[in-house]
Amino acid sequence: MTRSVYVTGIDRGDGRQVVELGVMELLTRHVDRVGVFRPLVHDGPDRLFELLRARYRLSQPAETVFGLGYEEAARLQAEQGTDELVSQLVERFHRVAKDHEYVLVLGSDYAATSLPAELNLNARLANEFGAAVLPVVGGQGQEAASVRAEAHNAYRAYHSLGCDVVALIVNRVAPAQHPAVAEQLSAHLPVPCYALPEDGALSAPTVGQIVHALGAEVLLGDDSGLARDARDFVFGGAMLPTFLKALTPGCLVVTPGDRADLVIGSLAAHSAGAPSIAGVLLTLDERPGPDIMALANRLAPGTPVVSVSGGSFPTAAELFAVEGKLNAAAPRKAETALGLFERHVDTAELTNRISVARSGRVTPMMFEHELIERSRAGRRRVVLPEGNEERVLRAADVLLRRDVCDLTLLGEEAAVRKRAADLAIDLEGAQIIDPQVSPLRERFAELYGKLRAHKGVTYELAYDVVADVSYFGTLMVQEGLADGMVSGAVHSTAATIRPAFEIIKTKPGAQIVSSVFFMCLADRVLVYGDCAVNPDPDAEQLADIAIQSAATAAQFGVEPRIAMLSYSTGTSGSGADVDKVRKATELVRERRPDLLVEGPIQYDAAVDAAVAKTKLPDSEVAGRATVLVFPDLNTGNNTYKAVQRSANAVAVGPVLQGLRKPVNDLSRGALVQDIVNTVAITAIQAQGAAPGGSPAADA
């Protein structure tokens, strides 16, 4: 039977979209096919569903998501009664339920509707759907006692109507009131109750949302600039020296368009990082001349300059009415919302209470979710040497908003912060270190000089070497100032891992450093090794790669069943290449008799049960292999790329193994999500042995 959870409220203004997004995140961690159903919908696009569809790659047809429009529902209820309205909505719900393992139901929003007893209708629909109920209460501007009373009322209202209330969430609590609210709720309600504090970043509109709401014209600026949050409004009227003192970080400057001095002054301040602004809004339909606009563009490329026809006073009234909204065009707000939800909700407890059974399949999204969840659970610090690189900064933005791990960025601090400001990225919570001027440089030079003295490295030479960001980051890991390092977005593989070979070195029992890719296919996760480091390993090295890869697989929840790949299966072939694989297989069995290993074996016999039944019918690995070890780099690298492209697989890696402490290399074509995944993997590697019961265990 399809399970479902009904997220609902008692009044408007509860910011319920944060909870709905958070619950969707929980569901997609465990369930392959999640459906969405909104019984009652307003005219126009549904911003939340568009966000869910984009973020979670939903294939559900949009027409099945929505039940009835509010006006149509009110008319049906008035003419034919509530029973007929409910009957039609139940029928539409079951159309969704039959095609999905779990359904997230989005309750009505109490906003400008003409439906009587809206709470009662939500309760009845939840009961008819057989859905667990998760009420959300808005706590904005209320004292702790008032919030507690509202929460009690919400619980009693739904419980008295026969609903299965599994938990309750109070949202938008004043930060100063949050500890008291959380304490009182946990002590006085019969179900778990979670309190989420108000987060200004969620209510702050982006510049793009302001442009849309005011019908403004964009004169300058790019997509990154329009995605900046306008955290404050500063209205220009004073002379420039006084005006500059009023600027605040992330503010939107509002000034008449004929005040070129304020336009250029605020953009110059942004360029200098003192402070970084969201953009400039020109009023009165006045615009600076082309020379001024050209200078503005050179001063702060990408920073929005937009224009409206109204004066400052009516524009101000409109601005203060614009509120930030979660939608597909503001993905960073979604990361902030998820970080807020996951910090303040016991997600394991809530998952259990809404009865989410884990799917037998492991999708790429489920694997990526698991990485984030495990990284957050055992917090570690990861150093990112390429602190000026845009993709690295965007990944840092996601990691910080989701509270995944602690971060250190390397680079000149002013340059890093300036680049982040240009990209509308808030680095609050990240540590920034400039190796050139850091007090650690002398300490690291002494250490590196001693480590490499046998190679003729003097202190003076070491002092120059450790200023390199890759060496500096590696030494941070070696000295315990960071738990792991991720680099390679702009540096070569050699530049990333050479310092690790020299400083961190291989861990006991490992002969070489090797790598694996996690290949996230549609229904399973496979581990490929070695596809990135060792060109032509001999039998001893190949056996070491297999044992290391099995350990890495187990650490990330993939039960290791090792296939030692070759162009022949079993005893069907001979030759130097096959003999190497056969010897490596024997060495694995000698060294680790506890591991399941088969080789030599062809790829099809390793992963296809039908082929395995013909070629190796008695093998415990054939047809079920999860760790595939390639005989050389040429085969491995080409195979992983072929599978990645032709099967539309997500390739996570390369993940280095065999080092005493984790250092991981990125492809220079790495996407932001690739960097996020690699940082999460590095943090998990730094945690040590992984707990059992990971979702990929049956992959």
C-alpha positions as a printed Julia matrix, in Angstrom:
699×3 Matrix{Float64}:
   0.0     0.0     0.0
   1.25    3.47   -0.88
   2.12    5.55    2.17
   1.55    9.31    2.35
   2.12   12.29    4.62
  -0.14   15.36    4.66
   1.67   18.61    5.51
  -0.91   21.15    6.6
  -1.41   24.2     8.79
  -3.97   26.19   10.75
  -3.55   29.62    9.18
  -1.57   31.45    6.52
   1.95   32.82    6.98
   3.52   29.74    8.54
   6.31   29.46    5.93
   5.25   25.87    5.38
   7.27   25.53    2.16
  10.43   25.02    4.26
   8.82   22.0     5.92
   7.41   20.64    2.68
  10.85   20.88    1.07
  12.47   19.25    4.1
  10.01   16.35    4.1
  10.54   15.84    0.36
  14.27   15.65    1.03
  13.67   12.93    3.63
  11.44   10.94    1.31
  13.82   11.02   -1.65
  16.66    9.76    0.55
  14.8     6.51    1.06
  12.23    6.12   -1.7
  12.75    5.87   -5.43
   9.3     6.93   -6.65
   7.88    9.86   -4.66
   4.7    11.53   -5.87
   3.34   14.98   -5.04
  -0.34   15.89   -4.69
  -1.83   19.31   -3.94
  -5.62   18.9    -3.49
  -6.42   22.61   -3.82
  -4.48   25.02   -6.01
  -4.53   28.71   -6.9
  -4.44   29.93  -10.49
  -0.99   30.43  -11.99
   2.28   28.54  -11.63
   2.9    26.58   -8.44
   6.35   27.78   -7.32
   6.93   25.0    -4.81
   6.07   22.2    -7.2
   8.33   23.7    -9.86
  11.13   23.72   -7.27
  10.44   20.1    -6.26
  10.28   18.98   -9.89
  13.58   20.67  -10.76
  15.47   19.71   -7.61
  14.33   16.09   -7.36
  14.04   15.39  -11.07
  10.38   14.38  -10.77
   8.91   12.74  -13.86
   5.32   12.99  -12.59
   3.08   14.77  -15.13
   2.11   18.19  -13.81
  -1.58   17.61  -14.53
  -1.68   14.77  -11.98
  -0.21   16.91   -9.2
  -3.21   19.18   -8.69
  -6.71   18.34   -7.58
  -9.06   21.28   -8.06
  -8.74   25.04   -8.21
 -10.05   26.87   -5.13
 -12.89   28.54   -7.03
 -13.98   25.29   -8.64
 -13.78   23.51   -5.29
 -15.86   26.2    -3.54
 -18.5    26.04   -6.29
 -18.62   22.23   -6.17
 -18.92   22.27   -2.39
 -21.72   24.86   -2.49
 -23.69   23.09   -5.22
 -23.16   19.4    -4.46
 -21.85   19.31   -0.93
 -18.6    18.47    0.84
 -18.95   14.74    0.23
 -18.82   15.22   -3.54
 -15.83   17.56   -3.26
 -13.96   15.07   -1.1
 -14.9    12.19   -3.39
 -13.41   13.89   -6.44
 -10.22   14.82   -4.6
  -9.81   11.27   -3.26
 -10.15    9.91   -6.79
  -7.43   12.27   -8.03
  -5.17   11.38   -5.1
  -5.38    7.66   -5.88
  -4.35    8.32   -9.49
  -1.06    9.57   -8.07
  -0.79    6.91   -5.36
  -1.04    3.99   -7.76
   2.14    5.04   -9.57
   4.29    5.95   -6.56
   5.7     4.35   -3.43
   5.04    7.39   -1.27
   3.02   10.59   -1.78
   3.73   13.99   -0.26
   0.42   15.87    0.09
   0.56   19.66    0.26
  -2.37   21.01    2.27
  -4.31   24.19    1.56
  -2.71   27.53    2.39
  -5.62   29.49    3.91
  -4.8    32.38    1.55
  -7.75   34.29    0.06
  -9.95   31.23   -0.27
 -13.7    31.01    0.0
 -13.85   27.52    1.47
 -15.58   27.3     4.85
 -13.98   25.24    7.67
 -10.73   24.83    5.74
  -8.95   23.07    8.61
 -11.75   20.51    8.84
 -11.49   19.89    5.1
  -7.74   19.27    5.35
  -8.32   16.86    8.23
 -10.98   14.93    6.37
  -8.87   14.68    3.22
  -5.92   13.38    5.23
  -8.16   10.72    6.78
  -9.64    9.72    3.42
  -6.16    9.5     1.89
  -4.95    7.38    4.82
  -2.15    9.91    5.3
  -0.11   10.71    8.38
  -0.58   14.36    9.33
   2.23   16.83   10.0
   0.76   20.19   11.08
   2.85   23.36   10.8
   2.25   26.37   13.04
   3.61   29.86   12.4
   5.43   31.39   15.37
   6.44   34.7    13.83
   6.38   37.61   16.3
   5.03   35.52   19.2
   6.29   34.88   22.72
   7.07   31.32   23.84
   3.82   30.89   25.78
   1.74   32.01   22.81
   3.58   29.68   20.45
   3.04   26.77   22.82
  -0.68   27.51   22.99
  -0.92   27.65   19.18
   0.89   24.33   18.89
  -1.46   22.72   21.44
  -4.48   24.06   19.58
  -3.2    22.71   16.27
  -2.54   19.27   17.72
  -5.95   19.09   19.43
  -7.75   20.33   16.32
  -6.36   17.62   14.03
  -6.28   14.88   16.66
  -9.94   15.5    17.61
 -10.91   15.1    13.96
  -9.43   11.61   13.92
  -6.11   12.4    12.23
  -2.93   10.42   12.8
  -0.77   13.35   13.95
   2.79   12.01   13.84
   4.65   15.2    14.77
   4.24   18.97   14.78
   6.5    21.76   13.58
   6.5    25.37   14.7
   8.16   27.57   12.09
   9.48   31.13   11.97
  10.11   31.39   15.71
  12.0    34.52   16.76
  15.64   33.46   17.31
  15.63   34.93   20.82
  12.55   32.87   21.68
  13.71   29.67   20.02
  15.39   27.93   23.0
  12.37   28.57   25.26
   9.89   27.49   22.57
  11.8    24.3    21.81
  12.01   23.39   25.5
   8.33   24.03   26.22
   7.09   22.17   23.16
   9.15   19.07   23.83
   7.79   18.89   27.38
   4.1    19.52   26.77
   2.99   17.71   23.61
   2.26   13.97   23.21
   4.05   13.83   19.82
   7.49   15.12   18.81
   7.44   18.85   18.17
  10.25   20.71   16.42
  10.86   24.45   16.38
  12.51   26.21   13.44
  13.87   29.73   14.04
  13.23   32.59   11.65
  16.03   32.89    9.1
  16.39   36.3     7.45
  18.01   34.75    4.38
  14.73   32.98    3.57
  12.53   36.03    3.9
  14.96   38.31    2.05
  13.92   38.59   -1.61
  16.48   38.12   -4.34
  17.18   41.01   -6.68
  15.51   38.97   -9.41
  12.35   38.6    -7.33
  12.32   42.36   -6.73
  12.73   42.99  -10.46
   9.76   40.73  -11.15
   7.57   42.22   -8.41
   8.27   45.85   -9.35
   8.36   45.34  -13.11
  11.87   46.82  -13.12
  14.14   46.97  -16.15
  17.56   45.35  -15.82
  20.24   47.73  -17.13
  23.29   45.82  -15.91
  23.87   42.51  -14.2
  23.99   38.78  -14.82
  22.09   35.78  -13.44
  24.44   35.45  -10.47
  23.86   39.06   -9.55
  20.1    38.74   -9.83
  20.27   35.72   -7.5
  21.73   37.84   -4.68
  19.61   38.27   -1.57
  18.61   41.85   -0.77
  19.09   41.71    3.0
  18.52   45.42    3.58
  17.46   48.57    1.71
  19.53   51.74    1.82
  17.89   54.84    0.32
  20.28   57.37   -1.17
  19.78   61.06   -0.64
  22.78   62.25    1.37
  26.12   63.34   -0.01
  28.49   60.51   -0.93
  30.72   60.44    2.22
  27.66   60.21    4.48
  25.91   57.79    2.17
  28.82   55.34    2.11
  28.72   55.04    5.91
  25.11   53.86    5.68
  25.83   50.9     3.38
  25.32   47.45    4.92
  26.4    44.01    3.65
  23.96   42.67    1.09
  21.92   45.85    0.88
  20.04   47.04   -2.19
  20.86   50.69   -2.87
  17.79   52.71   -3.87
  18.57   56.09   -5.36
  17.23   58.51   -7.96
  18.74   57.7   -11.33
  20.33   61.14  -11.65
  22.62   60.57   -8.64
  25.56   59.18  -10.59
  27.84   59.88   -7.6
  25.88   57.45   -5.41
  25.69   54.84   -8.14
  29.44   54.87   -8.79
  30.27   55.25   -5.08
  28.22   52.25   -4.01
  29.6    50.07   -6.83
  33.16   51.15   -5.98
  32.5    50.21   -2.34
  31.24   46.83   -3.52
  34.32   46.33   -5.68
  36.5    47.03   -2.65
  34.38   44.71   -0.51
  33.5    47.52    1.89
  30.78   46.36    1.91
  29.48   44.05   -0.82
  26.04   45.14   -1.95
  23.19   43.27   -3.65
  22.72   45.86   -6.38
  21.4    49.31   -7.26
  17.78   50.28   -7.93
  17.29   53.54   -9.81
  14.03   55.45   -9.37
  12.17   58.2   -11.26
  12.92   56.53  -14.61
  16.22   58.46  -14.64
  19.38   56.74  -15.89
  23.02   57.78  -15.84
  24.66   58.43  -19.21
  26.48   55.75  -21.19
  29.91   56.74  -19.85
  28.73   56.32  -16.26
  27.07   53.0   -17.06
  30.22   51.73  -18.77
  32.26   52.69  -15.7
  29.7    50.99  -13.46
  30.0    47.79  -15.46
  33.8    47.85  -15.19
  33.74   48.56  -11.47
  31.46   45.68  -10.5
  30.81   43.26  -13.38
  27.64   41.25  -12.87
  26.25   43.52  -10.15
  22.63   44.39  -10.98
  21.64   47.95  -11.8
  17.9    48.11  -12.39
  15.41   50.9   -13.04
  11.79   51.7   -12.12
   9.61   54.62  -13.12
   8.23   55.43   -9.66
   9.68   57.7    -7.01
  11.52   56.58   -3.9
   8.52   56.66   -1.54
   6.1    54.46   -3.55
   9.03   52.23   -4.52
   9.89   51.78   -0.83
   6.31   50.72   -0.07
   6.5    48.11   -2.82
   9.93   46.87   -1.72
   8.89   46.25    1.88
   5.96   44.17    0.62
   8.22   41.82   -1.37
   9.12   38.65    0.51
  11.6    35.98   -0.48
   9.99   32.82   -1.83
  11.26   29.33   -2.41
  11.19   28.59   -6.11
  13.22   26.92   -8.82
  14.87   30.23   -9.74
  16.41   30.58   -6.25
  18.15   27.24   -5.59
  20.39   28.72   -2.89
  17.33   29.55   -0.79
  16.39   25.88   -1.01
  19.82   24.93    0.37
  19.32   27.42    3.22
  15.86   26.03    3.94
  17.12   22.45    3.99
  20.0    23.38    6.27
  17.55   25.03    8.67
  15.2    22.02    8.6
  17.96   19.48    9.13
  19.59   21.38   12.0
  16.38   21.64   14.02
  14.4    18.52   13.13
  15.34   15.03   14.28
  15.19   13.67   10.75
  15.75   10.05   11.79
  12.85   10.24   14.25
  10.55   11.96   11.76
  11.44    9.47    9.03
  10.47    6.64   11.34
   7.22    8.3    12.43
   6.0     8.89    8.89
   6.8     5.23    8.14
   9.18    5.62    5.26
  10.34    2.17    4.22
  13.61    2.14    2.31
  13.36    1.12   -1.35
  15.2    -1.92   -2.59
  16.73    0.2    -5.35
  19.48    2.73   -4.73
  19.19    5.68   -7.08
  21.92    8.28   -7.69
  19.91   10.85   -5.75
  19.52    8.5    -2.79
  23.28    7.85   -2.76
  24.05   11.58   -2.9
  21.57   12.28   -0.08
  23.24    9.6     2.03
  26.63   11.23    1.53
  25.34   14.57    2.79
  23.54   13.01    5.74
  26.52   10.98    6.9
  28.95   13.84    6.42
  26.79   16.08    8.6
  26.39   13.39   11.26
  30.13   13.2    12.01
  31.28   16.73   11.38
  34.8    17.2    10.0
  36.84   20.06    8.51
  37.83   19.93    4.84
  40.33   22.33    3.26
  39.73   23.6    -0.29
  42.97   25.05   -1.72
  41.29   26.62   -4.78
  39.48   29.33   -2.83
  39.17   31.74   -5.77
  37.61   29.25   -8.19
  33.94   29.91   -8.96
  32.81   26.28   -8.86
  34.59   25.73   -5.56
  32.95   28.82   -4.07
  29.53   27.72   -5.29
  30.1    24.28   -3.78
  31.21   25.93   -0.54
  27.98   27.91   -0.57
  25.94   24.68   -0.75
  28.04   22.97    1.93
  27.73   25.9     4.32
  24.0    26.37    3.77
  23.39   22.64    4.31
  25.73   22.59    7.32
  27.55   19.59    5.84
  31.03   20.17    7.25
  33.47   22.84    8.37
  35.42   24.46    5.55
  38.77   26.18    5.12
  39.38   28.07    1.87
  42.9    28.98    0.81
  43.78   32.18   -1.01
  44.24   35.89   -0.47
  41.36   36.72    1.86
  40.33   39.98    0.21
  40.33   38.35   -3.23
  38.36   35.31   -2.02
  35.75   37.48   -0.3
  35.5    39.79   -3.3
  35.0    36.86   -5.66
  32.39   35.38   -3.32
  30.57   38.72   -3.11
  30.48   38.98   -6.9
  28.84   35.54   -6.96
  26.39   36.5    -4.18
  27.91   33.87   -1.91
  27.98   34.33    1.85
  31.08   32.7     3.34
  29.97   33.16    6.94
  31.21   30.16    8.89
  34.11   29.39    6.55
  37.73   29.91    7.53
  39.89   31.72    4.96
  43.68   31.43    5.13
  46.26   33.09    2.9
  49.32   30.79    2.8
  51.53   33.71    1.78
  51.01   35.6     5.04
  49.76   32.93    7.44
  51.75   32.4    10.67
  51.53   28.7     9.84
  53.92   29.15    6.91
  57.05   29.09    9.1
  55.84   26.04   11.04
  55.0    24.2     7.84
  58.35   25.14    6.28
  60.22   23.61    9.22
  58.11   20.45    9.04
  58.41   20.04    5.29
  62.13   20.74    5.39
  62.64   17.92    7.9
  60.44   15.52    5.92
  62.33   16.19    2.67
  65.82   16.82    4.04
  66.96   13.55    2.48
  66.1    15.09   -0.89
  68.22   18.16   -0.18
  65.29   20.46    0.73
  66.46   23.39    2.86
  64.31   25.59    5.1
  64.52   28.41    2.55
  63.32   26.15   -0.26
  60.63   24.67    1.97
  59.44   28.17    2.87
  58.74   28.8    -0.83
  57.19   25.37   -1.43
  54.67   25.5     1.42
  53.23   28.78    0.14
  51.75   26.72   -2.71
  48.1    26.11   -1.83
  48.26   22.36   -2.52
  51.25   21.89   -0.21
  49.79   24.22    2.42
  46.45   22.36    2.4
  48.17   18.98    2.59
  50.25   20.13    5.56
  47.06   21.32    7.28
  45.72   17.78    6.96
  48.99   16.25    8.14
  49.06   18.48   11.21
  45.42   17.86   12.12
  44.3    21.41   11.3
  41.97   19.92    8.7
  40.63   16.39    8.4
  40.83   16.12    4.62
  41.54   18.06    1.43
  39.78   18.35   -1.94
  41.48   20.0    -4.91
  41.88   19.65   -8.66
  39.21   21.93  -10.12
  41.98   24.0   -11.68
  45.09   22.08  -10.6
  46.35   18.92  -12.27
  46.07   15.53  -10.6
  49.83   15.51  -10.12
  49.75   18.9    -8.37
  47.03   17.62   -6.03
  48.39   14.22   -5.05
  52.18   14.76   -5.23
  52.19   16.64   -1.9
  50.13   13.83   -0.36
  52.69   11.25   -1.52
  55.5    13.32   -0.01
  53.84   14.35    3.25
  50.9    12.1     4.21
  52.12    8.89    2.54
  50.43    5.51    2.39
  48.72    3.98    5.37
  49.99    0.74    6.95
  49.21   -2.28    4.81
  48.73   -0.31    1.59
  51.34   -0.79   -1.11
  50.13    1.99   -3.39
  47.67    4.84   -3.63
  44.8     4.07   -5.97
  41.32    5.36   -6.74
  37.71    4.37   -7.24
  34.65    5.9    -8.84
  31.21    5.34   -7.37
  29.07    4.66  -10.43
  25.47    5.51   -9.56
  23.3     3.64  -12.05
  19.53    3.77  -12.21
  19.07    0.93   -9.7
  22.41    0.29   -7.99
  25.78    1.71   -7.0
  28.92    0.05   -8.35
  32.53    0.74   -7.41
  35.11    0.97  -10.21
  38.82    0.82   -9.48
  41.4     1.98  -10.52
  40.33    4.44  -13.19
  42.52    7.44  -12.41
  45.94    6.8   -10.84
  47.91    3.64  -11.75
  48.56    3.12  -15.48
  49.55   -0.57  -15.53
  49.53   -2.22  -12.09
  51.23   -5.59  -11.7
  49.52   -8.52   -9.99
  50.63   -7.45   -6.5
  49.4    -3.91   -7.05
  46.17   -5.11   -8.63
  45.45   -7.24   -5.58
  46.11   -4.21   -3.37
  43.73   -2.1    -5.45
  41.04   -4.77   -5.08
  41.42   -4.96   -1.29
  41.45   -1.17   -0.94
  38.42   -0.83   -3.21
  36.5    -3.39   -1.17
  37.26   -1.44    2.0
  36.14    1.83    0.39
  32.95    0.17   -0.87
  32.14   -1.15    2.59
  32.81    2.25    4.16
  30.17    3.76    1.89
  27.58    1.01    2.37
  28.22   -1.08   -0.75
  28.59   -4.76    0.16
  31.87   -5.74   -1.56
  31.68   -8.54   -4.11
  34.85   -8.18   -6.17
  35.14   -8.91   -9.88
  38.71   -8.95  -11.23
  38.02   -7.99  -14.82
  39.68   -9.41  -17.9
  38.85  -10.21  -21.5
  38.17  -13.84  -20.55
  36.16  -15.57  -17.84
  37.42  -18.39  -15.64
  39.79  -20.72  -17.44
  38.61  -19.84  -20.95
  41.6   -17.7   -21.87
  45.35  -17.4   -21.4
  48.12  -14.9   -21.95
  50.13  -12.42  -19.91
  47.23  -10.04  -19.27
  44.87  -12.83  -18.14
  47.57  -14.45  -16.05
  48.18  -11.14  -14.25
  44.51  -10.94  -13.28
  44.43  -14.61  -12.27
  47.45  -14.17  -10.01
  45.99  -10.99   -8.5
  42.77  -12.87   -7.71
  44.74  -15.6    -5.93
  46.61  -12.97   -3.9
  43.34  -11.34   -2.79
  42.05  -14.73   -1.63
  45.27  -15.41    0.28
  45.4   -12.02    1.98
  41.69  -11.58    2.6
  39.88  -14.93    2.64
  36.84  -13.13    4.08
  36.24  -11.24    0.83
  34.12  -12.57   -2.04
  36.23  -12.31   -5.19
  36.01  -13.77   -8.7
  38.52  -13.54  -11.51
  39.43  -13.41  -14.23
  35.91  -12.49  -15.31
  34.42  -10.47  -18.14
  32.28   -7.4   -17.41
  29.03   -8.91  -18.66
  29.48  -12.04  -16.54
  30.25   -9.86  -13.54
  27.07   -7.76  -13.61
  24.48   -9.71  -15.64
  22.9   -12.66  -13.85
  21.78  -14.31  -17.09
  25.3   -14.28  -18.54
  26.77  -15.39  -15.21
  24.43  -18.4   -15.11
  25.96  -19.6   -18.36
  29.63  -18.76  -17.75
  30.08  -19.18  -13.97
  26.91  -20.74  -12.56
  28.43  -21.6    -9.16
  30.07  -18.24   -8.45
  28.94  -16.12   -5.49
  30.14  -12.99   -7.31
  29.26  -13.49  -10.98
  26.14  -11.56  -11.93
  26.16   -9.76   -8.55
  29.52   -7.97   -8.52
  29.61   -4.57   -6.85
  33.36   -3.83   -6.94
  34.84   -4.04  -10.43
  38.63   -3.93  -10.65
  40.05   -3.13  -14.08
  43.38   -4.58  -15.25
  44.84   -1.21  -16.26
  44.11    2.52  -16.39
  43.33    2.52  -20.11
  40.52   -0.01  -19.66
  39.18    1.5   -16.46
  39.17    5.14  -17.51
  37.5     4.45  -20.84
  34.93    2.11  -19.31
  33.82    4.48  -16.57
  33.42    7.3   -19.09
  31.51    5.07  -21.51
  29.11    3.93  -18.77
  28.77    7.48  -17.46
  27.74    8.82  -20.87
  25.81    5.93  -22.38
  23.93    4.84  -19.24
  23.46    8.37  -17.93
  25.19    7.28  -14.71
  26.42    9.69  -12.04
  30.15    9.11  -11.55
  31.32   10.26   -8.11
  35.09   10.45   -7.86
  37.89    9.79   -8.25
  38.1     8.89   -4.57
  41.7     8.27   -3.52
  42.44    5.34   -1.24
  45.56    4.08    0.47
  46.61    7.4     2.05
  46.88    7.75    5.82
  44.57   10.76    5.68
  42.02   11.65    2.99
  43.03   13.8     0.05
  40.83   13.7    -3.05
  41.31   14.93   -6.57
  38.67   16.57   -8.77
  38.31   16.43  -12.49
  39.09   19.83  -13.99
  35.66   19.6   -15.58
  33.98   18.93  -12.22
  30.52   20.4   -11.73
  29.44   22.08   -8.5
  27.52   18.98   -7.4
  30.59   16.83   -8.11
  32.61   19.02   -5.74
  29.9    18.87   -3.07
  29.82   15.07   -3.32
  33.6    14.77   -3.18
  33.83   17.0    -0.11
  31.15   14.9     1.6
  33.03   11.71    0.71
  36.25   13.18    2.07
  34.55   14.08    5.34
  33.16   10.55    5.64
  36.59    9.06    4.93
  37.94   11.2     7.76
  35.31    9.8    10.12
  36.92    6.37    9.88
  34.96    3.13    9.83
  31.38    3.59    8.71
  28.35    2.35   10.63
  26.38   -0.48    9.1
  22.95   -0.39    7.61
  23.6     2.03    4.79
  21.0     2.04    2.02
  23.45    0.81   -0.57
  24.12   -2.39    1.38
  21.92   -4.43   -0.94
  23.09   -2.73   -4.12
